[in-house]
Coordinates of C-alpha atoms in Angstrom, one line a residue:
Chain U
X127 CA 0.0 0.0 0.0
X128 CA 1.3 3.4 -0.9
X129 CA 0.9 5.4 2.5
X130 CA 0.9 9.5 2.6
X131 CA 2.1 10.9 5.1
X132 CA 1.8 14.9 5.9
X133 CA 3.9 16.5 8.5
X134 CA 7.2 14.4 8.4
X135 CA 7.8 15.6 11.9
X136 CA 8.3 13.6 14.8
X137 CA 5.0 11.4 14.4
X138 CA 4.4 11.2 11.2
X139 CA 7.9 10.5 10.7
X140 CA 8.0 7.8 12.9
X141 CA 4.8 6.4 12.1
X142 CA 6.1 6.3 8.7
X143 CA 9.3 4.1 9.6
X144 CA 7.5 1.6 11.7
X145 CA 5.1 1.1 9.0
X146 CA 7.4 0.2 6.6
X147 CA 9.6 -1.7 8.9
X148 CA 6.6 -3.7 9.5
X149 CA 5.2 -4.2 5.9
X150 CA 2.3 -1.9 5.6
X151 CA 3.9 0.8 3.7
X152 CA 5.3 -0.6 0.6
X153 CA 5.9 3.1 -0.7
X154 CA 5.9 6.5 1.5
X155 CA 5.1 9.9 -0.1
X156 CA 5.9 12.9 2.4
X157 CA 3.9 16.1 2.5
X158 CA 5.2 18.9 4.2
X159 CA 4.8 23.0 4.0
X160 CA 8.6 22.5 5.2
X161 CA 10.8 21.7 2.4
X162 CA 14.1 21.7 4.4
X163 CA 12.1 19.2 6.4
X164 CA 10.9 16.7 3.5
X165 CA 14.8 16.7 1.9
X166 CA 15.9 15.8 5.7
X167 CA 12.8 12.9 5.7
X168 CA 13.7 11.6 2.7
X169 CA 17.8 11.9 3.0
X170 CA 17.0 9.5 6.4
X171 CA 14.8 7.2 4.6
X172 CA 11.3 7.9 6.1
X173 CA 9.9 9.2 2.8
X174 CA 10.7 7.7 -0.1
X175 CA 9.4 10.9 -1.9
X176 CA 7.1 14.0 -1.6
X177 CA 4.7 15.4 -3.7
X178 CA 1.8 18.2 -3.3
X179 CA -1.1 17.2 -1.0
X180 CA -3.7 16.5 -3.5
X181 CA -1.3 14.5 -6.1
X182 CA -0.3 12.1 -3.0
X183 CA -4.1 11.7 -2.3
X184 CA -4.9 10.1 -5.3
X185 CA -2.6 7.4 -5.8
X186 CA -2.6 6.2 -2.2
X187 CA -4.3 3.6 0.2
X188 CA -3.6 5.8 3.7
X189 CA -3.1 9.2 4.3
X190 CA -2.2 10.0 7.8
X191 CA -2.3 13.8 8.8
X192 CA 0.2 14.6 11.3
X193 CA 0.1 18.4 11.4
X194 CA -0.8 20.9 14.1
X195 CA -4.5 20.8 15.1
X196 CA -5.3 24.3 13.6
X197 CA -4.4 23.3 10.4
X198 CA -5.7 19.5 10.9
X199 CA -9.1 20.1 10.3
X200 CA -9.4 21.8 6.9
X201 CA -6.9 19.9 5.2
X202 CA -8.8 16.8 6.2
X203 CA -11.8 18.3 4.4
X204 CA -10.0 19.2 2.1
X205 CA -8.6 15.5 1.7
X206 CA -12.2 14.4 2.3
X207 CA -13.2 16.4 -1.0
X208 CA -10.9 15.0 -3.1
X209 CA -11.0 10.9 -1.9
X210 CA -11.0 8.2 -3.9
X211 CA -14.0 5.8 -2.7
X212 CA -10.8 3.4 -1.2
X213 CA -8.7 5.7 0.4
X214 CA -8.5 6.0 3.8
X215 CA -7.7 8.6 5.8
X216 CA -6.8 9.4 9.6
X217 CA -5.6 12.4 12.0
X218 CA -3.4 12.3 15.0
X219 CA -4.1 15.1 16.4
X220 CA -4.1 16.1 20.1
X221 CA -8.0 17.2 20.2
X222 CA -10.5 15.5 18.6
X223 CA -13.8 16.9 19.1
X224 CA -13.3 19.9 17.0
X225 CA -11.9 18.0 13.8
X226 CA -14.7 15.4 14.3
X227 CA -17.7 18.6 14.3
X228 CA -15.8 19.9 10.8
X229 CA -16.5 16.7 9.1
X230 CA -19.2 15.6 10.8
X231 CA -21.8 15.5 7.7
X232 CA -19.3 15.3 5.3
X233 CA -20.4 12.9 2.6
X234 CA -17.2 10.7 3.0
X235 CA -17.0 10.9 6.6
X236 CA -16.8 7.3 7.2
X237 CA -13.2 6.9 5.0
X238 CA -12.0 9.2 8.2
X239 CA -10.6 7.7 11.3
X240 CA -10.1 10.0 14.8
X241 CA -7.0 8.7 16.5
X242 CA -5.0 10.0 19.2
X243 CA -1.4 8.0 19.8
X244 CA -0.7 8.9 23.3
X245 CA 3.0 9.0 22.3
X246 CA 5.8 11.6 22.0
X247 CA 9.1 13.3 23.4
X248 CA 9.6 16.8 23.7
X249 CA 11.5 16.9 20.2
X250 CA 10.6 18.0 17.1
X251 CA 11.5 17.5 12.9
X252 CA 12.6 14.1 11.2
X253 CA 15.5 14.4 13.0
X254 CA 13.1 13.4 16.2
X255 CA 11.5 10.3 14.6
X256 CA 12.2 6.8 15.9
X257 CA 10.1 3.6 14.8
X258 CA 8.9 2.6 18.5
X259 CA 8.0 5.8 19.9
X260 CA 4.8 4.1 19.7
X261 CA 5.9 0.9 21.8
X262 CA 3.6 -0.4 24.3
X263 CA 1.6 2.5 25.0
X264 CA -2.2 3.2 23.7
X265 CA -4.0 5.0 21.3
X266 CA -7.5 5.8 21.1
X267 CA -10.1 6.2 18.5
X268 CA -12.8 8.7 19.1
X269 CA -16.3 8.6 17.3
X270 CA -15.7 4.7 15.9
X271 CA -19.6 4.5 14.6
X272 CA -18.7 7.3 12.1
X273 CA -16.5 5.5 10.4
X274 CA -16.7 2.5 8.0
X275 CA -15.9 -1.0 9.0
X276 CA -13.1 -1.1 6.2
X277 CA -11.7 2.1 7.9
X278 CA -11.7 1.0 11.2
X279 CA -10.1 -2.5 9.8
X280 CA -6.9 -0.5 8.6
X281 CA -6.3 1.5 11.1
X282 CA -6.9 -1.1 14.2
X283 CA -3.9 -2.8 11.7
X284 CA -2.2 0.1 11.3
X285 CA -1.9 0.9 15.3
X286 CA -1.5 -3.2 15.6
X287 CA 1.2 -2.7 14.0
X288 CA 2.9 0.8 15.2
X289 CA 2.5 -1.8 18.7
X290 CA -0.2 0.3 20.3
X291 CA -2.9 -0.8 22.2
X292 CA -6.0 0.5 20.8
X293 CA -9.2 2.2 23.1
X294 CA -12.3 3.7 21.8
X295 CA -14.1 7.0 23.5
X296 CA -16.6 9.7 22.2
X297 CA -14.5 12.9 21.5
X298 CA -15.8 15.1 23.4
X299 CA -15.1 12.7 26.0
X300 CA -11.6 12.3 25.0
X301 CA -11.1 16.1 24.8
X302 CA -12.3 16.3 28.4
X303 CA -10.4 14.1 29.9
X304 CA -6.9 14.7 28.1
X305 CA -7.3 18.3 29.6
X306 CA -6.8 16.6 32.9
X307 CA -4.0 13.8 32.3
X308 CA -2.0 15.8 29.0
X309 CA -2.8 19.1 28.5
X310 CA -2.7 20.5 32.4
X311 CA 0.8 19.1 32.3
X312 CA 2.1 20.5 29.8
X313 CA 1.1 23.8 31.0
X314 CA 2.5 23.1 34.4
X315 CA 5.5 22.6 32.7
X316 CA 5.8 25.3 30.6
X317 CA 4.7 27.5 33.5
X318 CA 7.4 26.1 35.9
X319 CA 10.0 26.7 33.1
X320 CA 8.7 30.7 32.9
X321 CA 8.8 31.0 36.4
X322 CA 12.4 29.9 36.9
X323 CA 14.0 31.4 33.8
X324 CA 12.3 35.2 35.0
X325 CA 13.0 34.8 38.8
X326 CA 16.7 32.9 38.7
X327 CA 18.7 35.7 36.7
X328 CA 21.8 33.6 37.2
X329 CA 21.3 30.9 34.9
X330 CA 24.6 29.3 36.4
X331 CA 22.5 28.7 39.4
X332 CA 19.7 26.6 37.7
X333 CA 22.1 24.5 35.7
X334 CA 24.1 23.5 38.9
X335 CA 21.5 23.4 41.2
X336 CA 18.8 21.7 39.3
X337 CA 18.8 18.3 39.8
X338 CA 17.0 14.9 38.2
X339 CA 13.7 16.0 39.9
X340 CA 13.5 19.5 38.1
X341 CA 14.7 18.2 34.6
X342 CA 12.0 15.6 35.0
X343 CA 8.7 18.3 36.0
X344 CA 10.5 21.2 33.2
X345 CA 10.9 18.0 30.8
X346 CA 7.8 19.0 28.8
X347 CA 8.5 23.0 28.6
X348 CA 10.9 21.9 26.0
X349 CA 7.6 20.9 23.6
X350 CA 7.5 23.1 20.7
X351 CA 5.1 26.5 20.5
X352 CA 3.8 25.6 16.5
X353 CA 2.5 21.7 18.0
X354 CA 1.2 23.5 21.5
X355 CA -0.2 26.3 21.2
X356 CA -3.4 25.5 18.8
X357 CA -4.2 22.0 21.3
X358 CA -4.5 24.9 23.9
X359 CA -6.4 26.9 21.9
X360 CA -8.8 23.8 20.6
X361 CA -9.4 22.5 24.0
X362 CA -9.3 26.1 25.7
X363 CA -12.8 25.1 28.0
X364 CA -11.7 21.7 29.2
X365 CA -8.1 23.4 29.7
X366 CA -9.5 26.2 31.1
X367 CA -11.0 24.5 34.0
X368 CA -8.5 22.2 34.5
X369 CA -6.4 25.3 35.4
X370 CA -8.5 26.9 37.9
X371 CA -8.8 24.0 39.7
X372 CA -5.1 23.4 39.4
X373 CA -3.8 27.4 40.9
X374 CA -7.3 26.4 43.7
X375 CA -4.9 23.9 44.7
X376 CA -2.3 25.1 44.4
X377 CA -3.5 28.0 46.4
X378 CA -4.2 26.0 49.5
X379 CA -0.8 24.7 49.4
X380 CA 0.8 28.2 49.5
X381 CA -1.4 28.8 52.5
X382 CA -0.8 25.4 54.2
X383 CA 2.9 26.6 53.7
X384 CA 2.3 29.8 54.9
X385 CA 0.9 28.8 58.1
X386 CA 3.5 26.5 58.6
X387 CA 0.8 23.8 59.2
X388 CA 3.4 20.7 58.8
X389 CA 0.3 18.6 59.5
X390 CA -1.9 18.9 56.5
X391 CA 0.9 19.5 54.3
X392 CA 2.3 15.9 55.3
X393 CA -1.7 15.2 54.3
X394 CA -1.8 16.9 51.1
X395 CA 1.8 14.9 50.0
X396 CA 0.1 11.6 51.2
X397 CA -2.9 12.3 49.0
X398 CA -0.9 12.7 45.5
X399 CA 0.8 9.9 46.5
X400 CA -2.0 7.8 45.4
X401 CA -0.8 8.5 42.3
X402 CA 1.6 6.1 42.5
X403 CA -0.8 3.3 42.8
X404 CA -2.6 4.4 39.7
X405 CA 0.1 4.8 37.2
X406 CA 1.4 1.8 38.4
X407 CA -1.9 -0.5 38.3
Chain I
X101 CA 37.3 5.4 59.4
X102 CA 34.1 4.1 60.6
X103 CA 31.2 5.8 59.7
X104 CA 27.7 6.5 61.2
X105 CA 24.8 7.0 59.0
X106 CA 21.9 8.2 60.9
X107 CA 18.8 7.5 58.5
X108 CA 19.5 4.3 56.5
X109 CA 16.9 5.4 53.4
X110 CA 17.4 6.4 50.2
X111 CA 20.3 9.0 50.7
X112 CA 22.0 7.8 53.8
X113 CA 22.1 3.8 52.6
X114 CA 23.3 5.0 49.1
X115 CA 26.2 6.8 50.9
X116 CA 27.1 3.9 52.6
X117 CA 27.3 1.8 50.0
X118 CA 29.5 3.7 47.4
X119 CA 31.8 5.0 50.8
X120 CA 32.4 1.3 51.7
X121 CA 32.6 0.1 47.9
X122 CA 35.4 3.6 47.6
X123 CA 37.1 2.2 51.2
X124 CA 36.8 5.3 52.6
X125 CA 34.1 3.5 54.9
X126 CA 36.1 0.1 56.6
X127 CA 32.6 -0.3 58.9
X128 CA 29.4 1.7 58.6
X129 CA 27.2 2.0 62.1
X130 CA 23.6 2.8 61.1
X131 CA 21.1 4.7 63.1
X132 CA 17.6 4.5 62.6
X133 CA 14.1 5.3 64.9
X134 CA 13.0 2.6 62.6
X135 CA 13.9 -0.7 63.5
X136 CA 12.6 -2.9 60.4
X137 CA 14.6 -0.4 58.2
X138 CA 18.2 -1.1 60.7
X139 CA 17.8 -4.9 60.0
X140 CA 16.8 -4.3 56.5
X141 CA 20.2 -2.3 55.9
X142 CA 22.3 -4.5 57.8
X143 CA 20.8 -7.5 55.5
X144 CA 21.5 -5.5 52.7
X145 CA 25.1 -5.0 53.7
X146 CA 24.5 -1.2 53.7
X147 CA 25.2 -1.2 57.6
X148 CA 27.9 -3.6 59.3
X149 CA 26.1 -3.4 62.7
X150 CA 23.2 -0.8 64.4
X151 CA 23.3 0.9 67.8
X152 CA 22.2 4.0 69.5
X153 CA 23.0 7.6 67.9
X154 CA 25.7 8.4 71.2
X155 CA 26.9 5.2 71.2
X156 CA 28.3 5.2 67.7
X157 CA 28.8 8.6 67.5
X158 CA 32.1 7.9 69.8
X159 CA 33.7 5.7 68.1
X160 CA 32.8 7.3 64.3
X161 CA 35.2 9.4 62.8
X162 CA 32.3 10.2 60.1
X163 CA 28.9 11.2 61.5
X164 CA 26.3 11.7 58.3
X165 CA 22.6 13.2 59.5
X166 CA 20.5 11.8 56.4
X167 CA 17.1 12.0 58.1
X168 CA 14.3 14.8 57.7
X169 CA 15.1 18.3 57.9
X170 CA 12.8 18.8 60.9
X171 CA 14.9 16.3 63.1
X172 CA 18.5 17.2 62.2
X173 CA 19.0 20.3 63.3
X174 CA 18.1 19.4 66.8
X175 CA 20.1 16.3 66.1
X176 CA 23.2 18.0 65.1
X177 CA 23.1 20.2 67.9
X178 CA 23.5 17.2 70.2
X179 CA 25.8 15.1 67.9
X180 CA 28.0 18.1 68.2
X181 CA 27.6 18.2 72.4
X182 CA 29.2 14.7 72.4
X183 CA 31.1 15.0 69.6
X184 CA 35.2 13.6 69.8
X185 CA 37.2 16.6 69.1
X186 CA 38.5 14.5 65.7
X187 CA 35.1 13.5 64.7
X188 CA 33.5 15.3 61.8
X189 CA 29.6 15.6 61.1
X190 CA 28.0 16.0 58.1
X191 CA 24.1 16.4 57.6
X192 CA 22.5 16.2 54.0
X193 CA 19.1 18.3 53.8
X194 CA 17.6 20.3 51.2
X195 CA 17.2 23.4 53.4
X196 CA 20.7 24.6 55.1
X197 CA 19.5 28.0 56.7
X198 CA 18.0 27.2 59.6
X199 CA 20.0 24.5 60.3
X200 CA 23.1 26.6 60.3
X201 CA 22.0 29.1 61.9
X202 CA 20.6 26.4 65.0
X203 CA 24.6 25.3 65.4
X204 CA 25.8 28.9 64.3
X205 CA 27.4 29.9 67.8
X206 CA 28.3 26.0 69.2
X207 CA 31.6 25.7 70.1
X208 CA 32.0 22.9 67.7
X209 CA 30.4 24.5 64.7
X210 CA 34.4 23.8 62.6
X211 CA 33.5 20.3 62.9
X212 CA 30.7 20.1 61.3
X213 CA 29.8 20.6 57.7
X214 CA 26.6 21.9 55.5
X215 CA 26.1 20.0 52.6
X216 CA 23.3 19.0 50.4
X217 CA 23.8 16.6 47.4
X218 CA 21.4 17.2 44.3
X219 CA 20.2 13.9 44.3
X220 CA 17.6 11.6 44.7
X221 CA 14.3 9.6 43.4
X222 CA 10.8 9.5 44.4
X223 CA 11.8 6.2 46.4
X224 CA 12.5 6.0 50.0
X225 CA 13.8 3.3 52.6
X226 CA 16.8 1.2 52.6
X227 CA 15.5 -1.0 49.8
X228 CA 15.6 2.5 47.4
X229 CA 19.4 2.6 48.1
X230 CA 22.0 2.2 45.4
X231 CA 26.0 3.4 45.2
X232 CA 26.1 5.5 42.3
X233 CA 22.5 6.9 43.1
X234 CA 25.3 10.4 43.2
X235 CA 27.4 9.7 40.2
X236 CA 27.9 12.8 38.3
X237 CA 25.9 14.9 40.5
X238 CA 26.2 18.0 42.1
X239 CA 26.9 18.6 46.0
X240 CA 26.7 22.2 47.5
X241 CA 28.7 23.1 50.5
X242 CA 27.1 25.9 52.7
X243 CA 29.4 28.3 54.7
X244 CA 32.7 26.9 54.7
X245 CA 34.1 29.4 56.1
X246 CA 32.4 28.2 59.5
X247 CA 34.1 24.8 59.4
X248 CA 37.6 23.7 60.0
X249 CA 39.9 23.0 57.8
X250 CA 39.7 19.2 58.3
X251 CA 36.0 18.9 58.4
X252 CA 36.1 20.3 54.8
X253 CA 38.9 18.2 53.4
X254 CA 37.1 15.3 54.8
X255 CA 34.0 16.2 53.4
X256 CA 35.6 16.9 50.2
X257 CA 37.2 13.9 50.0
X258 CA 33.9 12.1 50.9
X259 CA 32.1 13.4 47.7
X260 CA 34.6 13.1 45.4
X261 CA 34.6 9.5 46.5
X262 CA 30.7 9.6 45.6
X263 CA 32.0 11.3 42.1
X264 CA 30.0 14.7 43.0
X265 CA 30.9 17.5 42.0
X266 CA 31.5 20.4 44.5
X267 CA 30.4 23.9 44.6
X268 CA 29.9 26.3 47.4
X269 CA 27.2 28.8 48.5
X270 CA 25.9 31.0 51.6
X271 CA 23.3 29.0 53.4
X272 CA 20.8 31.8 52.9
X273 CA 21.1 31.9 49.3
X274 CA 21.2 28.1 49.2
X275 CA 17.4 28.2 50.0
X276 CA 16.2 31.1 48.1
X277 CA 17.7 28.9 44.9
X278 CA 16.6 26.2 45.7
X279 CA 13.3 26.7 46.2
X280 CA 13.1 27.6 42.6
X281 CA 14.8 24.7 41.3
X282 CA 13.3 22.4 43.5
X283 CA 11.0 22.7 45.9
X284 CA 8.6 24.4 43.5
X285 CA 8.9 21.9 41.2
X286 CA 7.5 19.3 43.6
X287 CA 5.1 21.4 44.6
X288 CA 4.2 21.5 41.0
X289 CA 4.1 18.2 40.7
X290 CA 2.3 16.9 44.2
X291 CA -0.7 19.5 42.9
X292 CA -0.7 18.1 39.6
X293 CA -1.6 14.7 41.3
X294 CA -4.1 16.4 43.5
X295 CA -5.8 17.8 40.8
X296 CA -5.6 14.9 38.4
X297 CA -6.8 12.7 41.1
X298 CA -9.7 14.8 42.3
X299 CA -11.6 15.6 38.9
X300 CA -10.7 12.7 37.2
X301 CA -12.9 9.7 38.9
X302 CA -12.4 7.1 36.6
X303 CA -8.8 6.3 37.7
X304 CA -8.9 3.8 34.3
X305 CA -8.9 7.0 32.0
X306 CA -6.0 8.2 34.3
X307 CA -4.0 4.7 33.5
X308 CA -4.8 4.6 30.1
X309 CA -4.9 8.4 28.8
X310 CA -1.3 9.2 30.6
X311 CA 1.1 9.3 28.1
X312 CA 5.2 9.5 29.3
X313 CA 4.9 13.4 29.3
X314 CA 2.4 13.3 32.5
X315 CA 4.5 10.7 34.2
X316 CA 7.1 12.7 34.0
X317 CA 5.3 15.6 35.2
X318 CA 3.7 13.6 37.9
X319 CA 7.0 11.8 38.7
X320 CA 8.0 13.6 41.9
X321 CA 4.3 13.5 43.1
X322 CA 5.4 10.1 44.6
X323 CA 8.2 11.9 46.7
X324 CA 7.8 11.1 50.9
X325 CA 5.4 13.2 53.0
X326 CA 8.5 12.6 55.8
X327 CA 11.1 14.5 53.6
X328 CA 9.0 17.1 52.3
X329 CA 5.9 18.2 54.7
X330 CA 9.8 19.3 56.8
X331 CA 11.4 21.2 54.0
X332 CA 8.5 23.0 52.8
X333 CA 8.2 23.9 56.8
X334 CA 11.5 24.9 57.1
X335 CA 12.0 26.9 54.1
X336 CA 8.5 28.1 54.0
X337 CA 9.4 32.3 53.3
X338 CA 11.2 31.4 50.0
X339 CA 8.7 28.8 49.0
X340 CA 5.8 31.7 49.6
X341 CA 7.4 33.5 47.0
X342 CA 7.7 30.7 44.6
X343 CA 4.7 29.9 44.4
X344 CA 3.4 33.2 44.2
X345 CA 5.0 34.3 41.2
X346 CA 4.2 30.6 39.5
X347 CA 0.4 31.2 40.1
X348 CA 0.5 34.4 38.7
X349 CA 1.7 33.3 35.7
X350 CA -0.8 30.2 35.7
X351 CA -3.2 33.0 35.8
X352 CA -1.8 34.8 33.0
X353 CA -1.7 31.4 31.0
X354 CA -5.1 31.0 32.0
X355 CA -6.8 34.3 30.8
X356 CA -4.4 34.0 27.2
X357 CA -6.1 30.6 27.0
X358 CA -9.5 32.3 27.5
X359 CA -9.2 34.5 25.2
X360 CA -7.9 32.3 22.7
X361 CA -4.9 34.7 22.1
X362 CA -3.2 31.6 19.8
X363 CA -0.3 34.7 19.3
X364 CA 0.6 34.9 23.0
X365 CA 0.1 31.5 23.7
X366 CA 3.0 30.9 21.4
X367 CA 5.4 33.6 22.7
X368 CA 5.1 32.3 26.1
X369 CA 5.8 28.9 25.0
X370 CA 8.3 30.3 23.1
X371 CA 10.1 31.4 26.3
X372 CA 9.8 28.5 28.1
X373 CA 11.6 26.6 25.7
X374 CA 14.6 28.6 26.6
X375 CA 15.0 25.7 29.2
X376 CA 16.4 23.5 27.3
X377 CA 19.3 25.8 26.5
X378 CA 19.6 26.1 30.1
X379 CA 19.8 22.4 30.9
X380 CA 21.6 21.6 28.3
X381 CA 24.6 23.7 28.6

């Protein structure tokens, strides 16, 4: 099967090597608005050639739109338009129930998948591709009854294959609930890495005082602005709240701090603790 | 030179284990109020034997405080009453002002040093302990000036044998650092878990929607109500301020979110990846 993939970046990229380390892609056609970045995919053998958009939608089985989510949703009408009756077609975008309200009467909806790979690094570009970044860990299909059973078919193979184990949610669902475990903590992140960069003028003092812990919570402030920015902006109400019930909290720790009360701090510590057992289970 | 290590966890029994495996420990004492964790390290073969704090303090020419920072300054203070004038003490704690300033005026202040080693995991008891848990680290020395010449060779020579790297700071400045590049970051990342925990009931969404990004975020949420409820106690003025400045810009996060201002969203972002400069270099 010949497989488009657009946005060669770190998951369409690596999507693309796994698939053809595993069989599914016999032939790979990159798309990308970034030419440097389609010469580097192909130079490092994840495309085997790029084309314009709609000239790779016609001659293949699977296009797989790996862009940023503000741009996701019209070019998947746009590829929608355009079809052949076979062709299949799948996002992986961070939010889902905006790009599944675009298409939502669109006459070939059902040749469109919703997915969401729960996979990724804090780097960016070919460069960042790696055939198991998606390796044990799940992805999740959103809106299943709006798509055909021969879509579903290839893309349960297609994540069979990328390794993943596959779950199925309602999007809105999905978007409300990746506010919690995702999106909050990227913001966290980004937020810790603003704080410490404007109050600790002497960067000297962050690099040799910051230890395992910090580089661990300030991973994900390294995640780039053109990916981030439109999730935050496509799942601003679910985020949104998610926020201001994280600074609440966050709130009653300053003041448990502030009045020195040792007790229910010790409390609040034992209580995120739980976490443990979760991620764990 | 026989050591004492009073707390056999995490810190203390990894000590013990790379000063023995270095021979600059030919028997290690342990000290514990816990008795499971004393026969735990002695079957471990991070301890040689266990007895009471005065007891081994007599016949150590090493005494390392590795227990929580609300116990060892009063423990120091006493170590030092009944301290052999060749004996030097050590303690390890992320907050070094008020424990200094507790011992500032003893009459054998020179033989004991300030030291915090930038190292650790979320994992706590004898069983978390292993000997190059401080390989490559840093280890900060507070106020030299106040110990002896001896104490600080000995302490020197102590973390080189753990393969830290030393660098030196005022006590007071110690913890106004730190509490940027550390404490804040856990309290980041215990409210994260609160949050996460409270709004999301369905702990299976949690389990199967976390991707690596939130554990990483969520990592230090495991961290021991012990160690910390202490620290964020004793260093409570700095962490204020922390804390206040990171909600703040939650809040500012929060209303560009909002507003859906994609443009500013992206700047700040755009700032925060400035991190990875940081850490990097």
């Amino acid at each position: 099967m010949i497989v488009t993939v657009v946005g060669t970046g770190l998951i369409g990229g690596s999507m693309a090597l796994k698939l053809r380390e595993q069989g599914i892609a016999e032939k790979v056609i990159g798309v990308d608005k970034d030419e440097q970045h389609l010469k580097e995919a192909k130079s490092m053998g994840i495309i085997d050639e790029f084309a314009d958009l709609n000239d790779a939608v016609m001659v293949s089985g699977l296009v797989i739109i790996a862009v940023p989510v503000n741009i996701a949703s019209e070019m998947l009408a746009n590829v929608l338009d355009i079809l052949e009756p076979g062709t299949i077609v799948m996002d992986v975008g961070s939010t889902k129930e905006g790009i599944c309200a675009r298409v939502f009467n669109h006459i070939n909806r059902k040749n469109y998948v919703a997915t969401h790979p729960i996979a990724g690094t804090e780097n960016t570009g070919p460069s960042a591709a790696f055939p198991d970044l998606f390796t044990g860990k799940v992805n999740i299909i959103c809106d299943k009854e709006r798509s055909s059973k021969e879509a579903l078919d290839m893309v349960k193979k297609v994540y069979t294959a990328l390794s993943m184990r596959i779950i199925f949610m309602d999007s809105r669902e999905h978007d409300l609930h990746i506010a919690y475990v995702s999106h909050l903590s990227h913001i966290s992140s980004f937020t810790l890495g603003l704080t410490v960069l404007e109050i600790e003028k002497n960067e000297k003092n962050i690099f040799d005082m910051a230890g395992s812990g910090f580089a661990s919570t300030v991973r994900l402030a390294k995640s780039s602005p053109d990916m981030w920015a439109p999730i935050f902006d496509q799942n601003a109400t679910n985020i949104s709240d998610a926020l201001g019930v994280y600074i609440e909290k966050l709130k009653l720790f300053k003041s448990v701090i502030d009045n020195h009360d040792m007790k229910k701090a010790h409390e609040l510590i034992e209580q995120a603790n739980d976490i443990r057992r979760i991620l764990k289970s």
